[in-house]
Each structure stands twice: as structure tokens, then as C-alpha cells.
PDB file of C-alpha atoms in Angstrom:
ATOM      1  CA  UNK H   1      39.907 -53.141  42.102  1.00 87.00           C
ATOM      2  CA  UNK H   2      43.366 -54.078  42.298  1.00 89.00           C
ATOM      3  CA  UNK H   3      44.616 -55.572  39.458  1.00 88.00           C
ATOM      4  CA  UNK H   4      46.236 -58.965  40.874  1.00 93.00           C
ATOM      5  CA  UNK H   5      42.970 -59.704  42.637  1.00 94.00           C
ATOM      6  CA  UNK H   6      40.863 -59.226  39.496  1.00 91.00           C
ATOM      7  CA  UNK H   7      42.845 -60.700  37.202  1.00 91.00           C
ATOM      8  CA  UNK H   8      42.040 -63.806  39.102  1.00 93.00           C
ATOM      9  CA  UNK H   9      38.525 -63.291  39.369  1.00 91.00           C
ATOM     10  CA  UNK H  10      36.463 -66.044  37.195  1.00 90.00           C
ATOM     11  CA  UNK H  11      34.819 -64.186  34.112  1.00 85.00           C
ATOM     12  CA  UNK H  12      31.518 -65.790  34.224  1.00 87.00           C
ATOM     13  CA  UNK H  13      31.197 -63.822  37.675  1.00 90.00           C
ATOM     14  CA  UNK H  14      29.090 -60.839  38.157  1.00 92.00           C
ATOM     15  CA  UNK H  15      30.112 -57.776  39.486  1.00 94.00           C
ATOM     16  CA  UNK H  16      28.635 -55.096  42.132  1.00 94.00           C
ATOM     17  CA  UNK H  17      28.851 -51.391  42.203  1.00 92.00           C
ATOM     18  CA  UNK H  18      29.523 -50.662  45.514  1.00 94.00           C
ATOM     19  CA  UNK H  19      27.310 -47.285  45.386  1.00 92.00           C
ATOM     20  CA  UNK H  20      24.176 -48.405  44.292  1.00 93.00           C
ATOM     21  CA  UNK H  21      24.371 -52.248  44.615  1.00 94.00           C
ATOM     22  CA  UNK H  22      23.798 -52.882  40.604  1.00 94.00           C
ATOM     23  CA  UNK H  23      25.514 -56.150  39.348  1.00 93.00           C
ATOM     24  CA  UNK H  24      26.280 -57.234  35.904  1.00 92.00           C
ATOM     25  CA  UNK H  25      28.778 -58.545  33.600  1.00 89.00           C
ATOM     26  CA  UNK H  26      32.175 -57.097  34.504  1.00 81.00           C
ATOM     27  CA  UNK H  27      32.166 -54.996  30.561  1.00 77.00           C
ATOM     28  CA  UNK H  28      29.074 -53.163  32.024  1.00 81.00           C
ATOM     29  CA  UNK H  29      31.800 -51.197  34.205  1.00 80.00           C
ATOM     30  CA  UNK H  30      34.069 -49.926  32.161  1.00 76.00           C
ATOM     31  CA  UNK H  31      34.204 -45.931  31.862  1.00 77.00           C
ATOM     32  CA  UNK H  32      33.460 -43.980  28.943  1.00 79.00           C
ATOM     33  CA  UNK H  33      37.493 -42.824  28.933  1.00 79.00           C
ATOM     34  CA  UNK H  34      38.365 -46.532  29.172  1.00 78.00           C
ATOM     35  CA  UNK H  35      36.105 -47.475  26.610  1.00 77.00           C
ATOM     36  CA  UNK H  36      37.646 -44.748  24.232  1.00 78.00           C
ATOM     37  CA  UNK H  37      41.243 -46.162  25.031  1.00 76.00           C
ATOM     38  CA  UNK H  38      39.829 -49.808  24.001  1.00 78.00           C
ATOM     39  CA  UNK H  39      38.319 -49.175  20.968  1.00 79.00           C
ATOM     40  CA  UNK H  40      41.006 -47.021  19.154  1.00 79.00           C
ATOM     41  CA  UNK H  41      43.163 -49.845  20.472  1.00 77.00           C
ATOM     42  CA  UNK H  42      41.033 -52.465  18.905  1.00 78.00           C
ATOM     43  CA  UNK H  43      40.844 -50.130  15.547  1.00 77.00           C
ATOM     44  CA  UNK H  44      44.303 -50.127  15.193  1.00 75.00           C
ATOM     45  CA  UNK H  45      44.743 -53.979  15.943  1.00 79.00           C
ATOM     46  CA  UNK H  46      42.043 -54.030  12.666  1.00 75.00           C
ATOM     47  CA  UNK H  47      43.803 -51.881  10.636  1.00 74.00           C
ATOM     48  CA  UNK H  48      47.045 -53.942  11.540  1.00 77.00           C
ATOM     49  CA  UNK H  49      44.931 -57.085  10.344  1.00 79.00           C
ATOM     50  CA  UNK H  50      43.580 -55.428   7.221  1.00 75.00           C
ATOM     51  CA  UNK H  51      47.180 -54.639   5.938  1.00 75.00           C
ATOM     52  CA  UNK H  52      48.932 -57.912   6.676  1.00 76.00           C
ATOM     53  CA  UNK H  53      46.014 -59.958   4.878  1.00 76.00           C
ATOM     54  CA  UNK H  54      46.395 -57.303   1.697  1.00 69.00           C
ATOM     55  CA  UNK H  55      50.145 -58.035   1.660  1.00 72.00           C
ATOM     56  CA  UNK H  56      49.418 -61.524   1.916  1.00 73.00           C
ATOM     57  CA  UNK H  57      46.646 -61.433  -0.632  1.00 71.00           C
ATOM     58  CA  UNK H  58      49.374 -58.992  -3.380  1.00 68.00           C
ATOM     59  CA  UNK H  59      52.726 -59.902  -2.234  1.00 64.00           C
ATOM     60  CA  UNK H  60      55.065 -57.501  -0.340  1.00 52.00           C
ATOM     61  CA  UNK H  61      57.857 -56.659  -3.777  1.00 47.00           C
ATOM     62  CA  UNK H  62      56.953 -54.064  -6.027  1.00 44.00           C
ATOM     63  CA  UNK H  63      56.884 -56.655  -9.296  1.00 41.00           C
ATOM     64  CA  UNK H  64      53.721 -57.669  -7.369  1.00 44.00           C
ATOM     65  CA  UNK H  65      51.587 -54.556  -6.659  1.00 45.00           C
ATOM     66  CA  UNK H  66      49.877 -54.530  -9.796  1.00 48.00           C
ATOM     67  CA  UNK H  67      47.174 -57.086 -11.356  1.00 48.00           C
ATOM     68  CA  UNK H  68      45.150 -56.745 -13.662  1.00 48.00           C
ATOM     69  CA  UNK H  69      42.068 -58.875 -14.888  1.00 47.00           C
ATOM     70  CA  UNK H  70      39.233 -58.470 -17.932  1.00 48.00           C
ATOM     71  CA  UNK H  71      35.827 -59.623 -17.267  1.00 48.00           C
ATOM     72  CA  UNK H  72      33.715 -61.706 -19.245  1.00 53.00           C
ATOM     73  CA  UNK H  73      32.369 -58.449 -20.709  1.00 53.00           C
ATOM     74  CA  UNK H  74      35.252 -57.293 -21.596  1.00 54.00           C
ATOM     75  CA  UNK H  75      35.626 -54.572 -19.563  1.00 58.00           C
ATOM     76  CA  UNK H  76      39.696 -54.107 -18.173  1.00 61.00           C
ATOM     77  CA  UNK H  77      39.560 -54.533 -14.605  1.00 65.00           C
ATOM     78  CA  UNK H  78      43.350 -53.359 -12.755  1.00 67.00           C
ATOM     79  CA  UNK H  79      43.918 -53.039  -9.157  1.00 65.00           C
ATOM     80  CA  UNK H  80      46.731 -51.344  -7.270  1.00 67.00           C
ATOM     81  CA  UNK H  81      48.310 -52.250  -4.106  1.00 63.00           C
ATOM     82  CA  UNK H  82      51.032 -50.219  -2.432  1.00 69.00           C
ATOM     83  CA  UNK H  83      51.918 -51.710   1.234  1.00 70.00           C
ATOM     84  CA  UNK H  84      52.821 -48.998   3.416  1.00 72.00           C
ATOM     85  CA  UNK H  85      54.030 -49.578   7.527  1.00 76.00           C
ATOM     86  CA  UNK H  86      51.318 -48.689   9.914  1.00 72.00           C
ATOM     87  CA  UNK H  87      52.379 -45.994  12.855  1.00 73.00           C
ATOM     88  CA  UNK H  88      49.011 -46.019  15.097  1.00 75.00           C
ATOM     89  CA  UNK H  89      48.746 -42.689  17.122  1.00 75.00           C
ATOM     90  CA  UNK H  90      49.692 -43.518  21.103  1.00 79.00           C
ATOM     91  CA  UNK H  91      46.379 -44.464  22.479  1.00 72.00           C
ATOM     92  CA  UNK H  92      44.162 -41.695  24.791  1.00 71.00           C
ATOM     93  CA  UNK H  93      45.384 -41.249  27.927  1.00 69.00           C
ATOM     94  CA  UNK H  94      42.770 -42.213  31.379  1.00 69.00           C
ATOM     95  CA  UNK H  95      42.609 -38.908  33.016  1.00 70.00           C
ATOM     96  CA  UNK H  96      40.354 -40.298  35.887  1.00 68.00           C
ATOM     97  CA  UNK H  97      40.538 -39.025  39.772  1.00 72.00           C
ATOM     98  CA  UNK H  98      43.018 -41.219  41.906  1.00 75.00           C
ATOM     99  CA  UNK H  99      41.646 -43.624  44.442  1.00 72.00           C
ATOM    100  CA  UNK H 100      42.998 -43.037  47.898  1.00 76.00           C
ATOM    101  CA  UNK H 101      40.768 -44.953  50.139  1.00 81.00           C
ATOM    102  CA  UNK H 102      41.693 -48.808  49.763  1.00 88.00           C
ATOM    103  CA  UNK H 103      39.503 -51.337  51.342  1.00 91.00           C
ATOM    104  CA  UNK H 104      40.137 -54.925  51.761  1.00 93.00           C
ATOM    105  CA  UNK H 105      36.943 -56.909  52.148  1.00 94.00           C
ATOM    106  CA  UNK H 106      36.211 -58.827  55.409  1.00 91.00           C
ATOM    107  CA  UNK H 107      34.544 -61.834  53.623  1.00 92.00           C
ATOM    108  CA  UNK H 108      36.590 -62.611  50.274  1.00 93.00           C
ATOM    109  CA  UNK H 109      39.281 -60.302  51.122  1.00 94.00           C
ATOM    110  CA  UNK H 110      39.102 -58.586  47.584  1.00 94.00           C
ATOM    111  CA  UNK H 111      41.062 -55.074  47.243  1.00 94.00           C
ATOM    112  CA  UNK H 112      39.077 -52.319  46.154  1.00 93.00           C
ATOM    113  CA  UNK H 113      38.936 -48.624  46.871  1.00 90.00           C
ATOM    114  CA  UNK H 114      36.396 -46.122  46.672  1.00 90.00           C
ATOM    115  CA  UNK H 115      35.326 -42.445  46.546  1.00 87.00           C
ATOM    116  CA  UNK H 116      33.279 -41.836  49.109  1.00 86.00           C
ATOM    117  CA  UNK H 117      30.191 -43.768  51.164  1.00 91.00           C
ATOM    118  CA  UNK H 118      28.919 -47.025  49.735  1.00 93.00           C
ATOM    119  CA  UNK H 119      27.634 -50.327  50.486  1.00 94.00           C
ATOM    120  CA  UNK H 120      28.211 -53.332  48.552  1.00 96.00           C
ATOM    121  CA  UNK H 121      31.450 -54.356  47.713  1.00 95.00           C
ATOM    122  CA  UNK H 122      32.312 -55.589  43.903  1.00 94.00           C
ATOM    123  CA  UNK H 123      32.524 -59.527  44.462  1.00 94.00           C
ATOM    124  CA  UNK H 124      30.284 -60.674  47.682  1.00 93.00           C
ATOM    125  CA  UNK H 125      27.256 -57.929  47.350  1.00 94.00           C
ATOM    126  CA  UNK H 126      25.830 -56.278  50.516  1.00 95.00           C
ATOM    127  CA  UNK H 127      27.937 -55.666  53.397  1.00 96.00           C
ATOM    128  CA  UNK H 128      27.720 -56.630  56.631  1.00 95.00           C
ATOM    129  CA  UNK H 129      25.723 -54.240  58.696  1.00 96.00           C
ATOM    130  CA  UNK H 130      28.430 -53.809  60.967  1.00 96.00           C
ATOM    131  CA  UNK H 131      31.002 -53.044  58.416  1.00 95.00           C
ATOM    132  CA  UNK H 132      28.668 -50.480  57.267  1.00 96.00           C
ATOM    133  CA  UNK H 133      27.963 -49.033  60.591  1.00 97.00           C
ATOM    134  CA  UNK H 134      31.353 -48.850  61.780  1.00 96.00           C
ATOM    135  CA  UNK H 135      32.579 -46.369  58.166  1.00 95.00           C
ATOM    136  CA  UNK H 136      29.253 -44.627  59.098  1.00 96.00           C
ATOM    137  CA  UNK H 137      30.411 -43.456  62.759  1.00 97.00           C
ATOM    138  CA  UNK H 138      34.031 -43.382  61.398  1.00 95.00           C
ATOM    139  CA  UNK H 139      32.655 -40.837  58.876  1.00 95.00           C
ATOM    140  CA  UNK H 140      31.447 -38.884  61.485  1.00 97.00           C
ATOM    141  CA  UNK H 141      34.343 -38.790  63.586  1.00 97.00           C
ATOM    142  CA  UNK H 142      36.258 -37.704  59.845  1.00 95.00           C
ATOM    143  CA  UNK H 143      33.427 -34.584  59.762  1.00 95.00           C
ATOM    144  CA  UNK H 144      34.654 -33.300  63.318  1.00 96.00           C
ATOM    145  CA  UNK H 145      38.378 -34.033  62.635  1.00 96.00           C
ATOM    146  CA  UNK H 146      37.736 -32.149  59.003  1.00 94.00           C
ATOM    147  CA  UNK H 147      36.116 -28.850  61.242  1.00 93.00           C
ATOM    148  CA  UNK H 148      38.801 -28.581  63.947  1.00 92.00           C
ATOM    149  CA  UNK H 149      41.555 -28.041  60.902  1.00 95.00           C
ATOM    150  CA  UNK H 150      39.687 -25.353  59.542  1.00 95.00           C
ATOM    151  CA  UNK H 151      41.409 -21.739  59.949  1.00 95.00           C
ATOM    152  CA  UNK H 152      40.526 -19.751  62.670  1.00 95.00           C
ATOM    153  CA  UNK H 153      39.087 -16.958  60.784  1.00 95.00           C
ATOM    154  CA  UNK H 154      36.706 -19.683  59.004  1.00 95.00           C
ATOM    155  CA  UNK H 155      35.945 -21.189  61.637  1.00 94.00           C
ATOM    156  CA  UNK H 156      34.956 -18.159  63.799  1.00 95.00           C
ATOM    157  CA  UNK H 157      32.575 -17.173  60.866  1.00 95.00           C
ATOM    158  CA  UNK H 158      31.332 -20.748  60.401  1.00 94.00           C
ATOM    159  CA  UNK H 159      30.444 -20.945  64.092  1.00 93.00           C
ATOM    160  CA  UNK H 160      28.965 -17.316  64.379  1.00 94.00           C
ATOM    161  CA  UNK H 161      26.469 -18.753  61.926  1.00 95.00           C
ATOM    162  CA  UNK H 162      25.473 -21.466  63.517  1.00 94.00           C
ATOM    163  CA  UNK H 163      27.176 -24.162  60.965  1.00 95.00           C
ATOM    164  CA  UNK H 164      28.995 -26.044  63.854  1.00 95.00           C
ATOM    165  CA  UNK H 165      26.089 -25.828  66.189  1.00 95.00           C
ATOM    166  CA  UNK H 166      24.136 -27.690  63.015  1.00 95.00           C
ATOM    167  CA  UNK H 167      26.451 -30.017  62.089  1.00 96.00           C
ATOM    168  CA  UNK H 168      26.836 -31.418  66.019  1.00 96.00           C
ATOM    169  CA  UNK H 169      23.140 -31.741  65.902  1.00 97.00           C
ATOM    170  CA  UNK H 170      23.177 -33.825  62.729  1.00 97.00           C
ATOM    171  CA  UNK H 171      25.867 -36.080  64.236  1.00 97.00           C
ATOM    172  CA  UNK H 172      23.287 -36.918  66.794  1.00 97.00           C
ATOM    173  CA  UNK H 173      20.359 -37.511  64.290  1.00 97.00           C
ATOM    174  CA  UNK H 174      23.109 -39.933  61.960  1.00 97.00           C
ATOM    175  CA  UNK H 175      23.985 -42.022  64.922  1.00 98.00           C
ATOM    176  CA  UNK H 176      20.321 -42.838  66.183  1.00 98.00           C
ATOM    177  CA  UNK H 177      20.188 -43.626  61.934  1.00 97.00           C
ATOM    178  CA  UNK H 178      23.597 -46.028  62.408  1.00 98.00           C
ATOM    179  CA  UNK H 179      21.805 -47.926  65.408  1.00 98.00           C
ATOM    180  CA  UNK H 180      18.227 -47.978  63.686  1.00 97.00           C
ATOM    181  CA  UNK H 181      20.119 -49.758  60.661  1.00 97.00           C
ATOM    182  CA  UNK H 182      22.244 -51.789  62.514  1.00 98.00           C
ATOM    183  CA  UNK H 183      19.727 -53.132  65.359  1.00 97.00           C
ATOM    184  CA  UNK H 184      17.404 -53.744  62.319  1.00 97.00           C
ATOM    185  CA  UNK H 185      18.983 -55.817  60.648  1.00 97.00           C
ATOM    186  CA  UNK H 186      20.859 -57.890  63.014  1.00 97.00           C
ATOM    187  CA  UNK H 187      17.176 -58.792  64.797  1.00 97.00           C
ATOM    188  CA  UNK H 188      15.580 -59.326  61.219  1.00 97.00           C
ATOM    189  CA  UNK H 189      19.154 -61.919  60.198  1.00 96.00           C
ATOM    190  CA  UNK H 190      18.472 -63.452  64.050  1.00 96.00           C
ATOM    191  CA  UNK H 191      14.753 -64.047  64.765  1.00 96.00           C
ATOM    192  CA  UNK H 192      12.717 -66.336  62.464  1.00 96.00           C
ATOM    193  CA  UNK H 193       9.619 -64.304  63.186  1.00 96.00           C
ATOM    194  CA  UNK H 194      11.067 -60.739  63.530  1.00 96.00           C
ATOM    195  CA  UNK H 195       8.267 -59.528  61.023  1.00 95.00           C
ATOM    196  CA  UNK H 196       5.677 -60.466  63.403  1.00 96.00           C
ATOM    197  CA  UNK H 197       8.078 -59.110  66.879  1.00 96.00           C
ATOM    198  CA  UNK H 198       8.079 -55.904  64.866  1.00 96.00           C
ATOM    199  CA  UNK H 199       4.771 -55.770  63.688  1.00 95.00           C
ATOM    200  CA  UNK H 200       2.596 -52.216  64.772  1.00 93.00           C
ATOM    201  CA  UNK H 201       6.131 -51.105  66.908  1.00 92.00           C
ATOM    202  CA  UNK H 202       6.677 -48.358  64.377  1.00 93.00           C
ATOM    203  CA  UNK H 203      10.225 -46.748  64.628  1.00 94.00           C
ATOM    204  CA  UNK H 204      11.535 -49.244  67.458  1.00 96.00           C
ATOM    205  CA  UNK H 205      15.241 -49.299  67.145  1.00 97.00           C
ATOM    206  CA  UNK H 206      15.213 -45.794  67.380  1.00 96.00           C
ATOM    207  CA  UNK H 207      14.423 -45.736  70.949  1.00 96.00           C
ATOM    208  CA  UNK H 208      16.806 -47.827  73.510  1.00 97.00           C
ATOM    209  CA  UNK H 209      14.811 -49.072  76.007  1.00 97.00           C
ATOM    210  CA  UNK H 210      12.390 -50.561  73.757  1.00 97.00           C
ATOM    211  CA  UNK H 211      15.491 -51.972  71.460  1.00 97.00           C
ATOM    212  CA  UNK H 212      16.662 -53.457  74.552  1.00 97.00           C
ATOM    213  CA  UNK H 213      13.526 -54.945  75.366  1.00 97.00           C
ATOM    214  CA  UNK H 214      13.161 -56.370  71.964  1.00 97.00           C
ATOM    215  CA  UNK H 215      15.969 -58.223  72.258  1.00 97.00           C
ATOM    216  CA  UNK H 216      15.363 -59.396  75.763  1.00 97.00           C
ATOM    217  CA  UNK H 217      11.586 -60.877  75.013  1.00 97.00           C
ATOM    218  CA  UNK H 218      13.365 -62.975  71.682  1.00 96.00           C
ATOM    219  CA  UNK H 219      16.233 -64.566  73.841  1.00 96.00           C
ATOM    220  CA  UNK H 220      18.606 -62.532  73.753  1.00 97.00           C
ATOM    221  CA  UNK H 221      21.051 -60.567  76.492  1.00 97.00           C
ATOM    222  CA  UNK H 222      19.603 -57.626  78.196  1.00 97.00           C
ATOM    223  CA  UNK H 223      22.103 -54.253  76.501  1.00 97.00           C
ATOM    224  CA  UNK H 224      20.950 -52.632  79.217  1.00 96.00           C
ATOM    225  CA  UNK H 225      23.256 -54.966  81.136  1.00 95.00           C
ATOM    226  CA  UNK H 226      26.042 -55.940  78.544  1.00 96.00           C
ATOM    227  CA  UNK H 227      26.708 -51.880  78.044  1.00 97.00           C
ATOM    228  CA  UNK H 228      27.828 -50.285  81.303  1.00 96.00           C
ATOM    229  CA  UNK H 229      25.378 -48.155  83.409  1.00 96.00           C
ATOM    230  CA  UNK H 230      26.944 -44.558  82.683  1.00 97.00           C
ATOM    231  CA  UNK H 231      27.356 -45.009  79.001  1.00 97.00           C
ATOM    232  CA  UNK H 232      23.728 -46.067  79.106  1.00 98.00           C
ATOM    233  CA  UNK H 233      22.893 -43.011  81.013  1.00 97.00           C
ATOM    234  CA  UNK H 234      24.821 -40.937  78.607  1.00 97.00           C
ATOM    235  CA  UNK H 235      23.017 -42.448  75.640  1.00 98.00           C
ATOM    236  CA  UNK H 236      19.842 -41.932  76.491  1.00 98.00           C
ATOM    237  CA  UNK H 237      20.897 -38.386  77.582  1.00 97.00           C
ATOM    238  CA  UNK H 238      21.802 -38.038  73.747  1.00 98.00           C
ATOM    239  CA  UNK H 239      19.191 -39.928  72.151  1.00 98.00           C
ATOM    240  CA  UNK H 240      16.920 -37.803  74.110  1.00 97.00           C
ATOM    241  CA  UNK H 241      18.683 -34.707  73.010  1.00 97.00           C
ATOM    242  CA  UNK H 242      18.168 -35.647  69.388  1.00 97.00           C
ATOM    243  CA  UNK H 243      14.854 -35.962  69.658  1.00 96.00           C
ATOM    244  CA  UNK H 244      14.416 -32.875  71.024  1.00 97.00           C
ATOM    245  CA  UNK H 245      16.560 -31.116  68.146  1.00 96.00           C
ATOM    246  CA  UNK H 246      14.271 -33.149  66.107  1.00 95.00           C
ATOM    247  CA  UNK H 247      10.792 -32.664  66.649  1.00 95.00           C
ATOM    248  CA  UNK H 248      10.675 -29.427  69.156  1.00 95.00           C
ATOM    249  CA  UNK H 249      13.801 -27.069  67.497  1.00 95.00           C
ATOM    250  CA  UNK H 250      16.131 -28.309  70.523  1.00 96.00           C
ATOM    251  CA  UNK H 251      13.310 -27.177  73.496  1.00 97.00           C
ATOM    252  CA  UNK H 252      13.088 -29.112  76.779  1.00 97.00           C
ATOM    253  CA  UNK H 253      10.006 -30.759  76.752  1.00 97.00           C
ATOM    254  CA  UNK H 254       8.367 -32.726  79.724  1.00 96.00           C
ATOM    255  CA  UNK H 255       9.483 -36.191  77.818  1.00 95.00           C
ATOM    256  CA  UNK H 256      13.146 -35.065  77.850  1.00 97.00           C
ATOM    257  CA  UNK H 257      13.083 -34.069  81.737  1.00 97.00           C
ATOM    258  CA  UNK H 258      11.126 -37.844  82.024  1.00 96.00           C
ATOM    259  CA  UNK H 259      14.313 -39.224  80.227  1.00 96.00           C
ATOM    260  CA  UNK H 260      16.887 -37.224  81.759  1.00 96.00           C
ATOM    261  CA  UNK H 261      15.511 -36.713  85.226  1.00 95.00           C
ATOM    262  CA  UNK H 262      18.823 -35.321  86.620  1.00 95.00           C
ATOM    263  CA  UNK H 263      18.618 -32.395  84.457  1.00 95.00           C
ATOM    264  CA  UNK H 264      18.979 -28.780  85.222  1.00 95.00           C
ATOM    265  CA  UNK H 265      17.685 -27.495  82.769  1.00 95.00           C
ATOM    266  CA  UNK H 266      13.757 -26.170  82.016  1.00 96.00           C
ATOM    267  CA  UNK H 267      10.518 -26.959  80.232  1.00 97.00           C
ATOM    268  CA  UNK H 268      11.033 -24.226  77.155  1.00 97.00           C
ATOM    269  CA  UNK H 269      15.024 -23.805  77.996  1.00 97.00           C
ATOM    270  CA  UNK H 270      16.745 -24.917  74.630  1.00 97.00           C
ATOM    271  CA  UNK H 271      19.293 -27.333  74.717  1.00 96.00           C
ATOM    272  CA  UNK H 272      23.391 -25.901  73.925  1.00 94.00           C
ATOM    273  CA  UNK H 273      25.574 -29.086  72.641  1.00 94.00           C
ATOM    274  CA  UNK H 274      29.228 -28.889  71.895  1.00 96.00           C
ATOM    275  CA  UNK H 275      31.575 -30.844  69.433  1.00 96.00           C
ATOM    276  CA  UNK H 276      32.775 -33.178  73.086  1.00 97.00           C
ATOM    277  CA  UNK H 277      29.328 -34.021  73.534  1.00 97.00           C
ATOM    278  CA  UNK H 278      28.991 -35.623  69.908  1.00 97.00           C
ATOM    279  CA  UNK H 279      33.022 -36.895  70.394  1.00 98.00           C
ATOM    280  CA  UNK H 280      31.336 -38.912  73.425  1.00 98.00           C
ATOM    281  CA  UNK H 281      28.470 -39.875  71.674  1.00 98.00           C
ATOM    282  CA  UNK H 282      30.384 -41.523  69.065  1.00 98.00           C
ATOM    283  CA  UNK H 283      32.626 -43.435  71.158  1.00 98.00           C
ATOM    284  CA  UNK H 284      29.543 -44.715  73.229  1.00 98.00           C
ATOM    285  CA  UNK H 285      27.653 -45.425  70.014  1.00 98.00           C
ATOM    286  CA  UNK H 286      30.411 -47.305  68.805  1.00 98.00           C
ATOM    287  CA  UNK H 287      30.687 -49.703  72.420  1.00 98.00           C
ATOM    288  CA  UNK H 288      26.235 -50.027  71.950  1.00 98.00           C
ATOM    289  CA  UNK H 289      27.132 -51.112  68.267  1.00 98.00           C
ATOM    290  CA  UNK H 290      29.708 -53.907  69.073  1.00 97.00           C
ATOM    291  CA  UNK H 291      27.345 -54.831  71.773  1.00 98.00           C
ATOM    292  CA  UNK H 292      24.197 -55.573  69.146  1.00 98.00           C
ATOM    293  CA  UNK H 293      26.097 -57.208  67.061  1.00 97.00           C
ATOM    294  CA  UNK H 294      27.298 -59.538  69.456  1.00 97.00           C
ATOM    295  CA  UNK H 295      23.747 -60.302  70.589  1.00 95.00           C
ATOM    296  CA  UNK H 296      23.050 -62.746  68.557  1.00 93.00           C
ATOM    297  CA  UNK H 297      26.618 -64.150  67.773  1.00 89.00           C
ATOM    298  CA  UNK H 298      27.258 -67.689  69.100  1.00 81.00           C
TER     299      UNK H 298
END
């Protein structure tokens, strides 16, 4: 976190991880290296201590280092003291991997950056599902962006493989997953009875029409209105492609040729997709995102 905003953070307040959503007292997240650094500091502060209450206790001039004492059995008791200055070692070093992705939270506006994909962030707890689903298709446009720089002798024996052809496909499947999460959970936060709406509809928000509808029968504006007729088309063109990838190894099937009726291609014909297609996709997926989530705004 940055160090400004958590220096004015209140210390009765809990913190988040912003991987795994656990929240506890903000000691619980120190790391082992800054751990290390603390305690050798707060050994040295002791031994610091230690030494000035001895001087205090024997005196600081030589005339004083020496007393001696005899018990009531008459045993001769002496103790020493020689005060010597106290040169602690420079404390470890934090050898810890930078931070170069900074994010300011929308809520509390708290700066805090991150290593990779996560979901909470350190003061306010979950994030808003449209927060999350924006990094997720922003993540995906990062994967293309990351394949187009590779070299072209990589990339020629990436794509000969069939790596590229793979990860295109996946980019499908992850942004019917962003829309699943993010219709989800903005019907469940809108409808008072979206349990019982929801109830025997199985995987619902993975199919449009039926999301649509869902919304449509609780109050709610029609997408297949608010989203413009060819970016519908071409979503359901790629929804029905991922399905298709999914469940039948990317073969036409009589239920993709039902949903994408002005189709060339054939029952058994497998379906070719290219890194545009899944560039499209993401922009259109994107538009159908802002759209839910504006559903139910007032």
C-alpha cells in the first residue's frame, strides 16, 4: 500500500489480502524478510536498553566498575562492569519483487498495487463486480497484446502447434466466465427474490437470450434492445462458437446453425477463429458488460 495512505489508516482496522480475500490484524501481513528486518531491529533497541540501565545501575567512570559485597554466609561476592559503545550491524536488507501495477480504489480511493489477478482490495473487501470484470477482459486484451510481440520465429512455432489457435479459444470460454460473474451478481445485488428467479435455470447467464429475458421478466430493460442489433448478432455468433469449442471439439452442430442461421458453414465442418475475432469479441463483451451493469442502476 502506499505509505501516506496507510499511515493514516486507523489501527484497530482490519485488513484484506486482495488474492484470497483473508482479513486480519494489519501484523498478520508482514513478510517473513520484513519480519527478520523488525526483529534484529527490535534486538538491538534491547541490547541498547540493557547497556544504558547497566551504566545507570554501575556508573559510567572506571572508579565505579567494580563492587563488591559478602553475604550473610560469608561468602565474597564481586561483580565487574566494563561499559563498552554498542555498533549494531546495519539491519537485513528487503530483497522483495517491485510492484509495478498501482491501483487506486474506486470506493475509498486507497493506493495499492499488486502482482497479478485478485479481488478484494486491502481496506473495503470485495470488489465491485464490474471492477473485476473490466481487469478480467483487460487481461485478456494484455494476453493478445503479449502474443503479437513475440518473435517471428516463436511465434511461427507457437502457431504451427496450435498454441494461438488454443489460446483464442480460451479467450472465448473466459469472456462467457466474465459475463456469467458479472450478470450474476448484479441480478442477485438487484432482485429481492433472485434465489427463487434462478431457481432450476441451471447455468443461465451463460446463455444471452435467456440472460436477457431474466432481466426483462424482473423489471428491468430488455439488452437485447439497450446493446445494438449487430453486436448482438456478433455475440451470439461467439457465444455460440464457444460452445461449440466447448462441448463438441469446435464441430458445427445443428444448435450452432439454429444460432447462427446465416452461416456457411456445415454440420461436422469445424469452426477456424482468428486473434480479430476474439479482438471483436472483447470490445463487444466489454459494451454487453457496461450495459448489465447499468440495468439496474437508478
Amino acid at each position: 500500500m502506499d505509505g501516506d495512505d496507510y499511515e493514516a489508516l486507523p489501527d484497530e482496522l482490519e485488513l484484506w489480502c486482495v488474492y484470497c480475500g483473508h482479513h486480519d490484524d494489519h501484523s498478520e501481513f508482514m513478510t517473513q524478510q520484513q519480519l527478520d528486518r523488525a526483529m534484529r531491529a527490535a534486538g538491538d533497541i534491547g541490547v541498547q536498553i540493557l547497556g544504558q540501565a547497566l551504566d545507570e545501575a554501575f556508573g559510567r567512570s572506571a572508579m565505579r566498575s567494580s563492587r563488591s559485597s559478602r553475604s550473610g554466609f560469608g561468602i565474597g561476592i564481586e561483580i565487574t562492569y566494563r561499559s563498552e559503545p554498542f555498533y549494531p550491524e546495519p539491519l537485513p536488507g528487503i530483497d522483495e519483487e517491485s510492484l509495478i501495477r498501482i491501483r487506486s480504489c474506486g470506493s475509498c480511493s486507497l493506493r495499492y498495487a499488486v502482482f497479478g489477478e485478485h479481488r478484494f482490495c486491502p481496506v473495503c473487501g470485495q470488489l465491485p463486480a464490474m471492477v473485476v470484470a473490466l481487469d478480467a477482459l483487460a487481461a485478456e486484451t494484455a494476453r493478445l497484446d503479449g502474443l503479437a510481440q513475440l518473435s517471428a520465429d516463436v511465434a511461427a512455432g507457437l502457431r504451427e502447434r496450435g498454441v494461438f489457435t488454443r489460446i483464442w479459444v480460451d479467450t472465448l470460454e473466459n469472456l462467457v466466465g466474465v459475463v456469467e460473474s458479472l450478470g450474476s451478481a448484479v441480478f442477485r445485488g438487484a432482485v429481492a427474490d433472485a434465489g427463487v428467479r434462478l431457481n432450476g435455470k441451471g447455468n443461465v447467464f451463460q446463455r444471452l437470450d435467456h440472460t436477457a429475458q431474466l432481466f426483462v421478466d424482473a423489471g428491468f430493460a430488455d439488452l437485447r434492445s439497450v446493446v445494438d442489433n449487430a453486436r448482438w448478432r456478433r455475440l451470439i455468433k461467439f457465444w455460440a462458437a464457444r460452445h461449440v469449442f466447448t462441448h463438441n471439439d469446435g464441430l458445427v452442430d445443428a444448435r450452432y446453425l439454429t444460432k447462427v442461421p446465416t452461416s456457411t458453414m456445415r454440420i461436422g465442418q469445424r469452426l477456424t477463429i482468428s486473434e480479430q475475432d476474439c479482438r471483436q469479441a472483447i470490445a463487444d463483451t466489454e459494451v454487453l458488460c457496461r450495459a448489465i451493469a447499468d440495468l439496474t442502476r437508478p
